[in-house]
Amino acid sequence: MSSYRDALSAFLAAPEAAGWAALPVFAPDGPAERACAAVDAERAAGHVVAPAPERLFAALALTPLECVRVVILGQDPYPTPGHANGLAFSHVGGGALPRSLGNIFRELADDLGTGAGRPGDLSDWARQGVLLLNTALTVREGATQAGSHLRLGWRAVSDAILAAVSERRPHAVFILWGAPAQAKRALIDESRHLVLASTHPSPLSARRGFFGSQPFSRANAWLAEKGEAPIAW
């Protein structure tokens, strides 16, 4: 796929995108198209961008709007070359897991007794209705480039997606780790949805409230109350 605008067009034409494609944010010349154009300009200027265009909307493609049961909100993709696959916190490629993801798996093991040794690719969560959404869908690759695309227009896109889940799903769990994610809380109707907020799983903050927060068992317990099957974390 040659460009991020091409990726947008391909995504919107896919059957599984129907619920998302109807949102005004994806209208022609709307915020999503403008953000993709800004990313294409970054590449034209010589920057390498992650994820690849064909993975740009992986989170939305794997978790259609009508299937969302849980939302986990991240900041932006991993900037390390080869690690991002379009799903928040998900990791592909070789080497050690990112430390935040390692801490997520540690809490998962403490919470539910599962997850030890599992791969970093979280596509199996996404297929069960866990929307792994980043506030910015792209990033420049490079060790110092985290957050480099936060001002390219993606905020309007991710905010619209969160608001749509809140408005259109009967009940969902929103897992908000860290202050930037929790700043989106106003977009969520808490009379119908559950918000689980804690510090971020980053090594800098995990010991200040993330460890021991039990987000996985608490999410499943609430889903069970609503007659939903649990997530196989």
PDB file of N, CA, C and O in Angstrom, residues 26-54:
ATOM      1  N   PHE A  26     -14.707  10.280   9.576  1.00  0.00           N
ATOM      2  CA  PHE A  26     -14.153   9.590   8.412  1.00  0.00           C
ATOM      3  C   PHE A  26     -14.723  10.105   7.095  1.00  0.00           C
ATOM      4  O   PHE A  26     -14.467   9.518   6.043  1.00  0.00           O
ATOM      5  N   ALA A  27     -15.474  11.189   7.126  1.00  0.00           N
ATOM      6  CA  ALA A  27     -16.031  11.760   5.907  1.00  0.00           C
ATOM      7  C   ALA A  27     -14.917  12.302   5.007  1.00  0.00           C
ATOM      8  O   ALA A  27     -13.820  12.626   5.480  1.00  0.00           O
ATOM      9  N   PRO A  28     -15.157  12.407   3.686  1.00  0.00           N
ATOM     10  CA  PRO A  28     -14.138  12.977   2.790  1.00  0.00           C
ATOM     11  C   PRO A  28     -13.681  14.350   3.268  1.00  0.00           C
ATOM     12  O   PRO A  28     -14.502  15.186   3.672  1.00  0.00           O
ATOM     13  N   ASP A  29     -12.374  14.542   3.244  1.00  0.00           N
ATOM     14  CA  ASP A  29     -11.735  15.787   3.693  1.00  0.00           C
ATOM     15  C   ASP A  29     -11.938  16.045   5.185  1.00  0.00           C
ATOM     16  O   ASP A  29     -11.707  17.160   5.666  1.00  0.00           O
ATOM     17  N   GLY A  30     -12.344  15.037   5.923  1.00  0.00           N
ATOM     18  CA  GLY A  30     -12.543  15.168   7.360  1.00  0.00           C
ATOM     19  C   GLY A  30     -11.260  14.941   8.145  1.00  0.00           C
ATOM     20  O   GLY A  30     -10.168  14.804   7.564  1.00  0.00           O
ATOM     21  N   PRO A  31     -11.353  14.891   9.467  1.00  0.00           N
ATOM     22  CA  PRO A  31     -10.157  14.772  10.314  1.00  0.00           C
ATOM     23  C   PRO A  31      -9.284  13.562   9.999  1.00  0.00           C
ATOM     24  O   PRO A  31      -8.052  13.667  10.020  1.00  0.00           O
ATOM     25  N   ALA A  32      -9.874  12.413   9.719  1.00  0.00           N
ATOM     26  CA  ALA A  32      -9.058  11.227   9.440  1.00  0.00           C
ATOM     27  C   ALA A  32      -8.252  11.403   8.155  1.00  0.00           C
ATOM     28  O   ALA A  32      -7.052  11.085   8.108  1.00  0.00           O
ATOM     29  N   GLU A  33      -8.892  11.919   7.125  1.00  0.00           N
ATOM     30  CA  GLU A  33      -8.173  12.120   5.863  1.00  0.00           C
ATOM     31  C   GLU A  33      -7.079  13.173   6.017  1.00  0.00           C
ATOM     32  O   GLU A  33      -5.976  13.029   5.471  1.00  0.00           O
ATOM     33  N   ARG A  34      -7.354  14.228   6.773  1.00  0.00           N
ATOM     34  CA  ARG A  34      -6.331  15.258   6.980  1.00  0.00           C
ATOM     35  C   ARG A  34      -5.152  14.708   7.777  1.00  0.00           C
ATOM     36  O   ARG A  34      -3.985  15.039   7.496  1.00  0.00           O
ATOM     37  N   ALA A  35      -5.416  13.871   8.781  1.00  0.00           N
ATOM     38  CA  ALA A  35      -4.322  13.273   9.548  1.00  0.00           C
ATOM     39  C   ALA A  35      -3.482  12.367   8.656  1.00  0.00           C
ATOM     40  O   ALA A  35      -2.236  12.390   8.723  1.00  0.00           O
ATOM     41  N   CYS A  36      -4.138  11.575   7.810  1.00  0.00           N
ATOM     42  CA  CYS A  36      -3.392  10.705   6.900  1.00  0.00           C
ATOM     43  C   CYS A  36      -2.546  11.521   5.931  1.00  0.00           C
ATOM     44  O   CYS A  36      -1.400  11.146   5.617  1.00  0.00           O
ATOM     45  N   ALA A  37      -3.071  12.637   5.445  1.00  0.00           N
ATOM     46  CA  ALA A  37      -2.299  13.502   4.550  1.00  0.00           C
ATOM     47  C   ALA A  37      -1.078  14.063   5.268  1.00  0.00           C
ATOM     48  O   ALA A  37       0.011  14.181   4.673  1.00  0.00           O
ATOM     49  N   ALA A  38      -1.237  14.402   6.554  1.00  0.00           N
ATOM     50  CA  ALA A  38      -0.099  14.910   7.325  1.00  0.00           C
ATOM     51  C   ALA A  38       0.967  13.839   7.501  1.00  0.00           C
ATOM     52  O   ALA A  38       2.176  14.126   7.449  1.00  0.00           O
ATOM     53  N   VAL A  39       0.543  12.602   7.690  1.00  0.00           N
ATOM     54  CA  VAL A  39       1.507  11.503   7.825  1.00  0.00           C
ATOM     55  C   VAL A  39       2.212  11.251   6.497  1.00  0.00           C
ATOM     56  O   VAL A  39       3.434  11.022   6.451  1.00  0.00           O
ATOM     57  N   ASP A  40       1.480  11.313   5.401  1.00  0.00           N
ATOM     58  CA  ASP A  40       2.122  11.162   4.092  1.00  0.00           C
ATOM     59  C   ASP A  40       3.150  12.258   3.851  1.00  0.00           C
ATOM     60  O   ASP A  40       4.212  12.017   3.250  1.00  0.00           O
ATOM     61  N   ALA A  41       2.864  13.466   4.331  1.00  0.00           N
ATOM     62  CA  ALA A  41       3.837  14.554   4.209  1.00  0.00           C
ATOM     63  C   ALA A  41       5.083  14.266   5.039  1.00  0.00           C
ATOM     64  O   ALA A  41       6.207  14.611   4.624  1.00  0.00           O
ATOM     65  N   GLU A  42       4.910  13.645   6.203  1.00  0.00           N
ATOM     66  CA  GLU A  42       6.065  13.241   7.015  1.00  0.00           C
ATOM     67  C   GLU A  42       6.947  12.267   6.238  1.00  0.00           C
ATOM     68  O   GLU A  42       8.172  12.397   6.223  1.00  0.00           O
ATOM     69  N   ARG A  43       6.333  11.298   5.618  1.00  0.00           N
ATOM     70  CA  ARG A  43       7.115  10.330   4.835  1.00  0.00           C
ATOM     71  C   ARG A  43       7.783  10.994   3.645  1.00  0.00           C
ATOM     72  O   ARG A  43       8.940  10.686   3.312  1.00  0.00           O
ATOM     73  N   ALA A  44       7.088  11.922   3.000  1.00  0.00           N
ATOM     74  CA  ALA A  44       7.682  12.623   1.865  1.00  0.00           C
ATOM     75  C   ALA A  44       8.886  13.444   2.287  1.00  0.00           C
ATOM     76  O   ALA A  44       9.811  13.675   1.484  1.00  0.00           O
ATOM     77  N   ALA A  45       8.895  13.870   3.566  1.00  0.00           N
ATOM     78  CA  ALA A  45      10.025  14.642   4.091  1.00  0.00           C
ATOM     79  C   ALA A  45      11.176  13.747   4.538  1.00  0.00           C
ATOM     80  O   ALA A  45      12.200  14.254   5.026  1.00  0.00           O
ATOM     81  N   GLY A  46      11.020  12.438   4.396  1.00  0.00           N
ATOM     82  CA  GLY A  46      12.113  11.520   4.692  1.00  0.00           C
ATOM     83  C   GLY A  46      12.004  10.761   5.992  1.00  0.00           C
ATOM     84  O   GLY A  46      12.898   9.979   6.331  1.00  0.00           O
ATOM     85  N   HIS A  47      10.921  10.942   6.738  1.00  0.00           N
ATOM     86  CA  HIS A  47      10.765  10.235   8.008  1.00  0.00           C
ATOM     87  C   HIS A  47      10.172   8.853   7.773  1.00  0.00           C
ATOM     88  O   HIS A  47       9.332   8.659   6.895  1.00  0.00           O
ATOM     89  N   VAL A  48      10.624   7.894   8.568  1.00  0.00           N
ATOM     90  CA  VAL A  48      10.061   6.548   8.555  1.00  0.00           C
ATOM     91  C   VAL A  48       8.956   6.508   9.606  1.00  0.00           C
ATOM     92  O   VAL A  48       9.143   6.950  10.738  1.00  0.00           O
ATOM     93  N   VAL A  49       7.793   5.993   9.224  1.00  0.00           N
ATOM     94  CA  VAL A  49       6.611   6.045  10.079  1.00  0.00           C
ATOM     95  C   VAL A  49       6.176   4.631  10.456  1.00  0.00           C
ATOM     96  O   VAL A  49       6.268   3.699   9.644  1.00  0.00           O
ATOM     97  N   ALA A  50       5.700   4.477  11.679  1.00  0.00           N
ATOM     98  CA  ALA A  50       5.130   3.217  12.153  1.00  0.00           C
ATOM     99  C   ALA A  50       3.704   3.476  12.627  1.00  0.00           C
ATOM    100  O   ALA A  50       3.404   4.558  13.118  1.00  0.00           O
ATOM    101  N   PRO A  51       2.806   2.488  12.474  1.00  0.00           N
ATOM    102  CA  PRO A  51       2.999   1.225  11.762  1.00  0.00           C
ATOM    103  C   PRO A  51       2.948   1.436  10.259  1.00  0.00           C
ATOM    104  O   PRO A  51       2.692   2.544   9.793  1.00  0.00           O
ATOM    105  N   ALA A  52       3.169   0.363   9.512  1.00  0.00           N
ATOM    106  CA  ALA A  52       3.054   0.425   8.055  1.00  0.00           C
ATOM    107  C   ALA A  52       1.621   0.775   7.672  1.00  0.00           C
ATOM    108  O   ALA A  52       0.682   0.522   8.432  1.00  0.00           O
ATOM    109  N   PRO A  53       1.404   1.371   6.496  1.00  0.00           N
ATOM    110  CA  PRO A  53       0.044   1.772   6.108  1.00  0.00           C
ATOM    111  C   PRO A  53      -0.998   0.669   6.229  1.00  0.00           C
ATOM    112  O   PRO A  53      -2.116   0.918   6.674  1.00  0.00           O
ATOM    113  N   GLU A  54      -0.627  -0.545   5.873  1.00  0.00           N
ATOM    114  CA  GLU A  54      -1.626  -1.628   5.908  1.00  0.00           C
ATOM    115  C   GLU A  54      -2.043  -2.006   7.331  1.00  0.00           C
ATOM    116  O   GLU A  54      -3.039  -2.716   7.520  1.00  0.00           O
TER     117      GLU A  54
END
